[in-house]
Amino acid sequence: SIENTTELSLSNSGLIGEIPPEIGNLTNLTYLYLHYNQLTGSIPPEIGNLTNLTELYLSVNELTGSIPPEIGNLTNLTHLYLNSNQLTGSIPPEIGNLTNLTVLRLYNNQLTGEIPESICDLNIEWDDFSISNNQLCPPYPSCVEDYVGEQDTSDCD
């Protein structure tokens, strides 16, 4: 049955519409590739049920809303690609739970607020970390201050 699926690769498939909350039922998924589509709406919090995920690629879509704090449940993630969407809100501090993460791409969104200090708890390969082209405000955690790239700080205090 589909519940036993371990890999779902639908990148560049012309998908439109929202990611259904039922995605959270695919608890055996280790890879979820939905990048290069036209997905809209927000990332469903049910994504946090996919605790076996090691790679989550949602980049280059039209996703809006904030990064759900439930993303912090995905403690097996090594690769998280949310870049090139229209995500807003702040980076949830729960991102610090992703201690296996080596690649984090959040660039080209509309993320605001301060970068949570918990990001320094990650074992990121800093060459594979990109958060540029957002609206993230200083002060930046010391571990990332050399890697924040261009930020629109016009709405910062």
mmCIF file of N, CA, C and O in Angstrom, residues 75-115:
data_model
loop_
_atom_site.group_PDB
_atom_site.id
_atom_site.type_symbol
_atom_site.label_atom_id
_atom_site.label_comp_id
_atom_site.label_asym_id
_atom_site.label_seq_id
_atom_site.Cartn_x
_atom_site.Cartn_y
_atom_site.Cartn_z
ATOM 1 N N THR A 75 14.032 14.584 12.953
ATOM 2 C CA THR A 75 15.399 14.548 13.479
ATOM 3 C C THR A 75 16.352 13.696 12.647
ATOM 4 O O THR A 75 17.555 13.732 12.887
ATOM 5 N N ASN A 76 15.836 12.946 11.680
ATOM 6 C CA ASN A 76 16.723 12.181 10.789
ATOM 7 C C ASN A 76 17.107 12.952 9.532
ATOM 8 O O ASN A 76 17.893 12.456 8.719
ATOM 9 N N LEU A 77 16.543 14.167 9.356
ATOM 10 C CA LEU A 77 16.823 14.938 8.143
ATOM 11 C C LEU A 77 18.309 15.237 8.029
ATOM 12 O O LEU A 77 18.942 15.687 8.984
ATOM 13 N N THR A 78 18.842 15.017 6.828
ATOM 14 C CA THR A 78 20.198 15.473 6.510
ATOM 15 C C THR A 78 20.155 16.624 5.515
ATOM 16 O O THR A 78 21.065 17.443 5.490
ATOM 17 N N HIS A 79 19.111 16.685 4.672
ATOM 18 C CA HIS A 79 18.982 17.714 3.641
ATOM 19 C C HIS A 79 17.614 18.376 3.734
ATOM 20 O O HIS A 79 16.596 17.675 3.656
ATOM 21 N N LEU A 80 17.594 19.700 3.883
ATOM 22 C CA LEU A 80 16.344 20.455 3.936
ATOM 23 C C LEU A 80 16.434 21.619 2.946
ATOM 24 O O LEU A 80 17.219 22.542 3.135
ATOM 25 N N TYR A 81 15.644 21.519 1.880
ATOM 26 C CA TYR A 81 15.610 22.527 0.821
ATOM 27 C C TYR A 81 14.235 23.184 0.793
ATOM 28 O O TYR A 81 13.265 22.574 0.347
ATOM 29 N N LEU A 82 14.167 24.419 1.292
ATOM 30 C CA LEU A 82 12.922 25.189 1.253
ATOM 31 C C LEU A 82 13.112 26.471 0.458
ATOM 32 O O LEU A 82 12.246 27.341 0.460
ATOM 33 N N ASN A 83 14.238 26.591 -0.237
ATOM 34 C CA ASN A 83 14.572 27.824 -0.937
ATOM 35 C C ASN A 83 13.652 28.097 -2.117
ATOM 36 O O ASN A 83 12.997 27.208 -2.636
ATOM 37 N N SER A 84 13.630 29.372 -2.498
ATOM 38 C CA SER A 84 12.918 29.843 -3.696
ATOM 39 C C SER A 84 11.427 29.530 -3.638
ATOM 40 O O SER A 84 10.864 28.901 -4.526
ATOM 41 N N ASN A 85 10.831 29.966 -2.528
ATOM 42 C CA ASN A 85 9.388 29.941 -2.341
ATOM 43 C C ASN A 85 8.973 31.352 -1.919
ATOM 44 O O ASN A 85 9.702 32.308 -2.187
ATOM 45 N N GLN A 86 7.834 31.472 -1.264
ATOM 46 C CA GLN A 86 7.390 32.766 -0.737
ATOM 47 C C GLN A 86 7.087 32.617 0.750
ATOM 48 O O GLN A 86 6.106 33.166 1.259
ATOM 49 N N LEU A 87 7.936 31.850 1.439
ATOM 50 C CA LEU A 87 7.725 31.581 2.857
ATOM 51 C C LEU A 87 7.951 32.846 3.678
ATOM 52 O O LEU A 87 8.852 33.639 3.387
ATOM 53 N N THR A 88 7.103 33.020 4.682
ATOM 54 C CA THR A 88 7.159 34.194 5.545
ATOM 55 C C THR A 88 7.300 33.750 6.994
ATOM 56 O O THR A 88 7.347 32.549 7.290
ATOM 57 N N GLY A 89 7.327 34.721 7.902
ATOM 58 C CA GLY A 89 7.463 34.390 9.312
ATOM 59 C C GLY A 89 8.917 34.119 9.647
ATOM 60 O O GLY A 89 9.816 34.307 8.822
ATOM 61 N N SER A 90 9.128 33.682 10.869
ATOM 62 C CA SER A 90 10.496 33.477 11.330
ATOM 63 C C SER A 90 10.905 32.016 11.205
ATOM 64 O O SER A 90 10.064 31.134 11.031
ATOM 65 N N ILE A 91 12.194 31.789 11.288
ATOM 66 C CA ILE A 91 12.719 30.424 11.300
ATOM 67 C C ILE A 91 12.406 29.841 12.682
ATOM 68 O O ILE A 91 12.792 30.420 13.696
ATOM 69 N N PRO A 92 11.671 28.727 12.747
ATOM 70 C CA PRO A 92 11.289 28.215 14.079
ATOM 71 C C PRO A 92 12.512 27.730 14.854
ATOM 72 O O PRO A 92 13.409 27.108 14.274
ATOM 73 N N PRO A 93 12.569 28.027 16.161
ATOM 74 C CA PRO A 93 13.712 27.571 16.951
ATOM 75 C C PRO A 93 13.860 26.050 16.955
ATOM 76 O O PRO A 93 14.958 25.524 17.155
ATOM 77 N N GLU A 94 12.738 25.340 16.667
ATOM 78 C CA GLU A 94 12.782 23.865 16.621
ATOM 79 C C GLU A 94 13.741 23.350 15.553
ATOM 80 O O GLU A 94 14.108 22.173 15.563
ATOM 81 N N ILE A 95 14.189 24.239 14.659
ATOM 82 C CA ILE A 95 15.153 23.822 13.642
ATOM 83 C C ILE A 95 16.423 23.290 14.307
ATOM 84 O O ILE A 95 17.122 22.454 13.754
ATOM 85 N N GLY A 96 16.682 23.736 15.525
ATOM 86 C CA GLY A 96 17.853 23.270 16.266
ATOM 87 C C GLY A 96 17.788 21.796 16.645
ATOM 88 O O GLY A 96 18.802 21.208 17.038
ATOM 89 N N ASN A 97 16.586 21.179 16.530
ATOM 90 C CA ASN A 97 16.446 19.743 16.823
ATOM 91 C C ASN A 97 17.025 18.874 15.713
ATOM 92 O O ASN A 97 17.186 17.669 15.894
ATOM 93 N N LEU A 98 17.295 19.468 14.549
ATOM 94 C CA LEU A 98 17.691 18.687 13.370
ATOM 95 C C LEU A 98 19.204 18.444 13.387
ATOM 96 O O LEU A 98 19.940 18.890 12.511
ATOM 97 N N THR A 99 19.638 17.690 14.375
ATOM 98 C CA THR A 99 21.081 17.558 14.628
ATOM 99 C C THR A 99 21.804 16.730 13.577
ATOM 100 O O THR A 99 23.036 16.711 13.561
ATOM 101 N N ASN A 100 21.079 16.048 12.685
ATOM 102 C CA ASN A 100 21.724 15.315 11.596
ATOM 103 C C ASN A 100 21.813 16.129 10.308
ATOM 104 O O ASN A 100 22.348 15.654 9.308
ATOM 105 N N LEU A 101 21.269 17.349 10.348
ATOM 106 C CA LEU A 101 21.207 18.179 9.149
ATOM 107 C C LEU A 101 22.602 18.606 8.716
ATOM 108 O O LEU A 101 23.381 19.107 9.519
ATOM 109 N N THR A 102 22.922 18.361 7.439
ATOM 110 C CA THR A 102 24.184 18.856 6.891
ATOM 111 C C THR A 102 23.952 19.922 5.829
ATOM 112 O O THR A 102 24.836 20.718 5.553
ATOM 113 N N VAL A 103 22.756 19.942 5.195
ATOM 114 C CA VAL A 103 22.443 20.913 4.143
ATOM 115 C C VAL A 103 21.157 21.651 4.523
ATOM 116 O O VAL A 103 20.133 21.018 4.790
ATOM 117 N N LEU A 104 21.230 22.979 4.554
ATOM 118 C CA LEU A 104 20.058 23.808 4.857
ATOM 119 C C LEU A 104 20.011 24.949 3.863
ATOM 120 O O LEU A 104 20.901 25.792 3.818
ATOM 121 N N ARG A 105 18.958 24.970 3.053
ATOM 122 C CA ARG A 105 18.790 26.015 2.042
ATOM 123 C C ARG A 105 17.446 26.712 2.266
ATOM 124 O O ARG A 105 16.400 26.113 2.053
ATOM 125 N N LEU A 106 17.515 27.964 2.701
ATOM 126 C CA LEU A 106 16.306 28.760 2.952
ATOM 127 C C LEU A 106 16.304 30.045 2.137
ATOM 128 O O LEU A 106 15.455 30.905 2.345
ATOM 129 N N TYR A 107 17.245 30.193 1.218
ATOM 130 C CA TYR A 107 17.389 31.459 0.490
ATOM 131 C C TYR A 107 16.201 31.729 -0.440
ATOM 132 O O TYR A 107 15.433 30.831 -0.773
ATOM 133 N N ASN A 108 16.089 33.000 -0.841
ATOM 134 C CA ASN A 108 15.031 33.455 -1.762
ATOM 135 C C ASN A 108 13.629 33.154 -1.227
ATOM 136 O O ASN A 108 12.817 32.517 -1.881
ATOM 137 N N ASN A 109 13.372 33.623 -0.009
ATOM 138 C CA ASN A 109 12.042 33.591 0.582
ATOM 139 C C ASN A 109 11.756 34.981 1.135
ATOM 140 O O ASN A 109 12.426 35.949 0.757
ATOM 141 N N GLN A 110 10.788 35.084 2.030
ATOM 142 C CA GLN A 110 10.475 36.365 2.680
ATOM 143 C C GLN A 110 10.489 36.169 4.193
ATOM 144 O O GLN A 110 9.649 36.710 4.911
ATOM 145 N N LEU A 111 11.455 35.369 4.660
ATOM 146 C CA LEU A 111 11.559 35.080 6.087
ATOM 147 C C LEU A 111 11.976 36.335 6.839
ATOM 148 O O LEU A 111 12.797 37.117 6.361
ATOM 149 N N THR A 112 11.394 36.504 8.028
ATOM 150 C CA THR A 112 11.633 37.708 8.830
ATOM 151 C C THR A 112 12.059 37.313 10.239
ATOM 152 O O THR A 112 12.095 36.135 10.595
ATOM 153 N N GLY A 113 12.336 38.329 11.044
ATOM 154 C CA GLY A 113 12.692 38.100 12.438
ATOM 155 C C GLY A 113 14.164 37.766 12.580
ATOM 156 O O GLY A 113 14.960 37.946 11.652
ATOM 157 N N GLU A 114 14.516 37.292 13.762
ATOM 158 C CA GLU A 114 15.903 36.942 14.035
ATOM 159 C C GLU A 114 16.123 35.452 13.794
ATOM 160 O O GLU A 114 15.205 34.652 13.924
ATOM 161 N N ILE A 115 17.341 35.123 13.452
ATOM 162 C CA ILE A 115 17.707 33.720 13.264
ATOM 163 C C ILE A 115 17.843 33.100 14.652
ATOM 164 O O ILE A 115 18.555 33.646 15.503
#
